[in-house]
């Protein structure tokens, strides 16, 4: 009798879960971005959120909870109700670097999150304000050596890929540059374009239009191969910095206990959105290498990235209390 009762209960729960997934969402869905508006994460989230809103008939509200290199927003989602109505545009900073960097992090990755879909990655681009008299990485290095501790480099926060790229650059070249952390790429790029800071290793989405207009100068990209959007910008390895590789990736995650049926629905719709011609063009135009795939594959990827950045952070000797 107990076996029959347990089986019946399981069937009822399964059917109820399937019914929820079929009607989901019945109200607006919040997608949290752990950075200020205007940065790469925000741009990608808004492109995908607009398409999901169109298909779901419910608004996907982009909510910016900036600070601490994306970890404030990630912590908020980790502790939210796991009902599918609060999602995070997950990010290499909050979901892979922070667990290796912060001594006291209020959440565990990947344990506290349900991986949904790997969206893709973008190159980081070494850009400088045109007022700096340099057009190549070698010229920048020479200038930095002639003015130790005088040049400034913006980032979206301490421990971000921009920050780690700067640390790697300084280690490989022996220069000293002042790190200026912000609460996201938005304001960092505003100040870079205004000449308040001299350089940045930011992601392509928030800088590509400024590069095309001449307001910023691209010296190199951090990926193993050149970016199609900036064919004249060499890789940092091409400039002589062997082993220099850094990418910024994005992917949607939710609280750990999200129903599997809702995870499957969101995953399917995100994969569909990533194949939509309009979405693909908008993402590719800002430098995104689109991925997609299963929740299981994304979870495995996050775990491998944590291993990778544990080694990198240790080598760079960077830590945050």
CSV table of N, CA, C and O in Angstrom, one decimal, residues 47-48 51-52 55 267-280 283:
chain,number,residue,atom,x,y,z
A,47,UNK,N,18.9,41.9,-24.9
A,47,UNK,CA,18.6,41.3,-26.2
A,47,UNK,C,17.8,40.1,-26.1
A,47,UNK,O,16.8,39.9,-26.7
A,48,UNK,N,18.2,39.2,-25.2
A,48,UNK,CA,17.5,37.9,-25.0
A,48,UNK,C,16.2,38.1,-24.2
A,48,UNK,O,15.2,37.5,-24.6
A,51,UNK,N,13.4,39.2,-26.6
A,51,UNK,CA,12.8,38.1,-27.4
A,51,UNK,C,11.9,37.2,-26.6
A,51,UNK,O,10.9,36.7,-27.0
A,52,UNK,N,12.4,36.8,-25.3
A,52,UNK,CA,11.6,36.0,-24.5
A,52,UNK,C,10.3,36.7,-24.1
A,52,UNK,O,9.2,36.0,-24.1
A,55,UNK,N,7.8,36.2,-27.0
A,55,UNK,CA,7.3,34.8,-27.1
A,55,UNK,C,6.4,34.4,-25.9
A,55,UNK,O,5.4,33.7,-26.1
A,267,UNK,N,15.4,26.7,-21.0
A,267,UNK,CA,16.6,26.2,-21.8
A,267,UNK,C,16.2,26.1,-23.3
A,267,UNK,O,16.9,26.6,-24.2
A,268,UNK,N,15.0,25.5,-23.5
A,268,UNK,CA,14.6,25.3,-24.9
A,268,UNK,C,14.3,26.7,-25.6
A,268,UNK,O,14.7,26.9,-26.8
A,269,UNK,N,13.7,27.6,-24.9
A,269,UNK,CA,13.3,28.9,-25.4
A,269,UNK,C,14.6,29.8,-25.7
A,269,UNK,O,14.7,30.5,-26.6
A,270,UNK,N,15.6,29.6,-24.7
A,270,UNK,CA,16.8,30.4,-24.9
A,270,UNK,C,17.6,29.9,-26.1
A,270,UNK,O,18.1,30.6,-26.9
A,271,UNK,N,17.6,28.5,-26.2
A,271,UNK,CA,18.3,28.0,-27.4
A,271,UNK,C,17.6,28.4,-28.7
A,271,UNK,O,18.3,28.7,-29.7
A,272,UNK,N,16.3,28.4,-28.7
A,272,UNK,CA,15.6,28.9,-29.8
A,272,UNK,C,15.9,30.4,-30.1
A,272,UNK,O,16.1,30.8,-31.3
A,273,UNK,N,16.0,31.2,-29.1
A,273,UNK,CA,16.3,32.6,-29.2
A,273,UNK,C,17.6,32.8,-29.8
A,273,UNK,O,17.9,33.7,-30.6
A,274,UNK,N,18.6,32.0,-29.4
A,274,UNK,CA,20.0,32.1,-29.9
A,274,UNK,C,20.1,31.8,-31.4
A,274,UNK,O,21.1,32.1,-32.0
A,275,UNK,N,19.1,31.1,-31.9
A,275,UNK,CA,19.1,30.8,-33.3
A,275,UNK,C,18.2,31.8,-34.1
A,275,UNK,O,18.2,31.7,-35.4
A,276,UNK,N,17.5,32.7,-33.4
A,276,UNK,CA,16.7,33.7,-34.1
A,276,UNK,C,17.6,34.6,-34.9
A,276,UNK,O,18.6,35.2,-34.3
A,277,UNK,N,17.4,34.9,-36.2
A,277,UNK,CA,18.3,35.7,-37.0
A,277,UNK,C,18.5,37.1,-36.4
A,277,UNK,O,19.6,37.6,-36.5
A,278,UNK,N,17.4,37.7,-35.9
A,278,UNK,CA,17.6,39.1,-35.4
A,278,UNK,C,18.4,39.1,-34.1
A,278,UNK,O,19.3,39.9,-33.9
A,279,UNK,N,18.2,38.1,-33.2
A,279,UNK,CA,18.9,38.0,-32.0
A,279,UNK,C,20.4,37.7,-32.3
A,279,UNK,O,21.3,38.3,-31.7
A,280,UNK,N,20.6,36.8,-33.2
A,280,UNK,CA,22.0,36.4,-33.5
A,280,UNK,C,22.8,37.6,-34.1
A,280,UNK,O,23.9,37.8,-33.7
A,283,UNK,N,23.7,40.0,-31.3
A,283,UNK,CA,24.7,39.5,-30.4
A,283,UNK,C,26.1,39.4,-31.1
A,283,UNK,O,27.1,39.8,-30.6
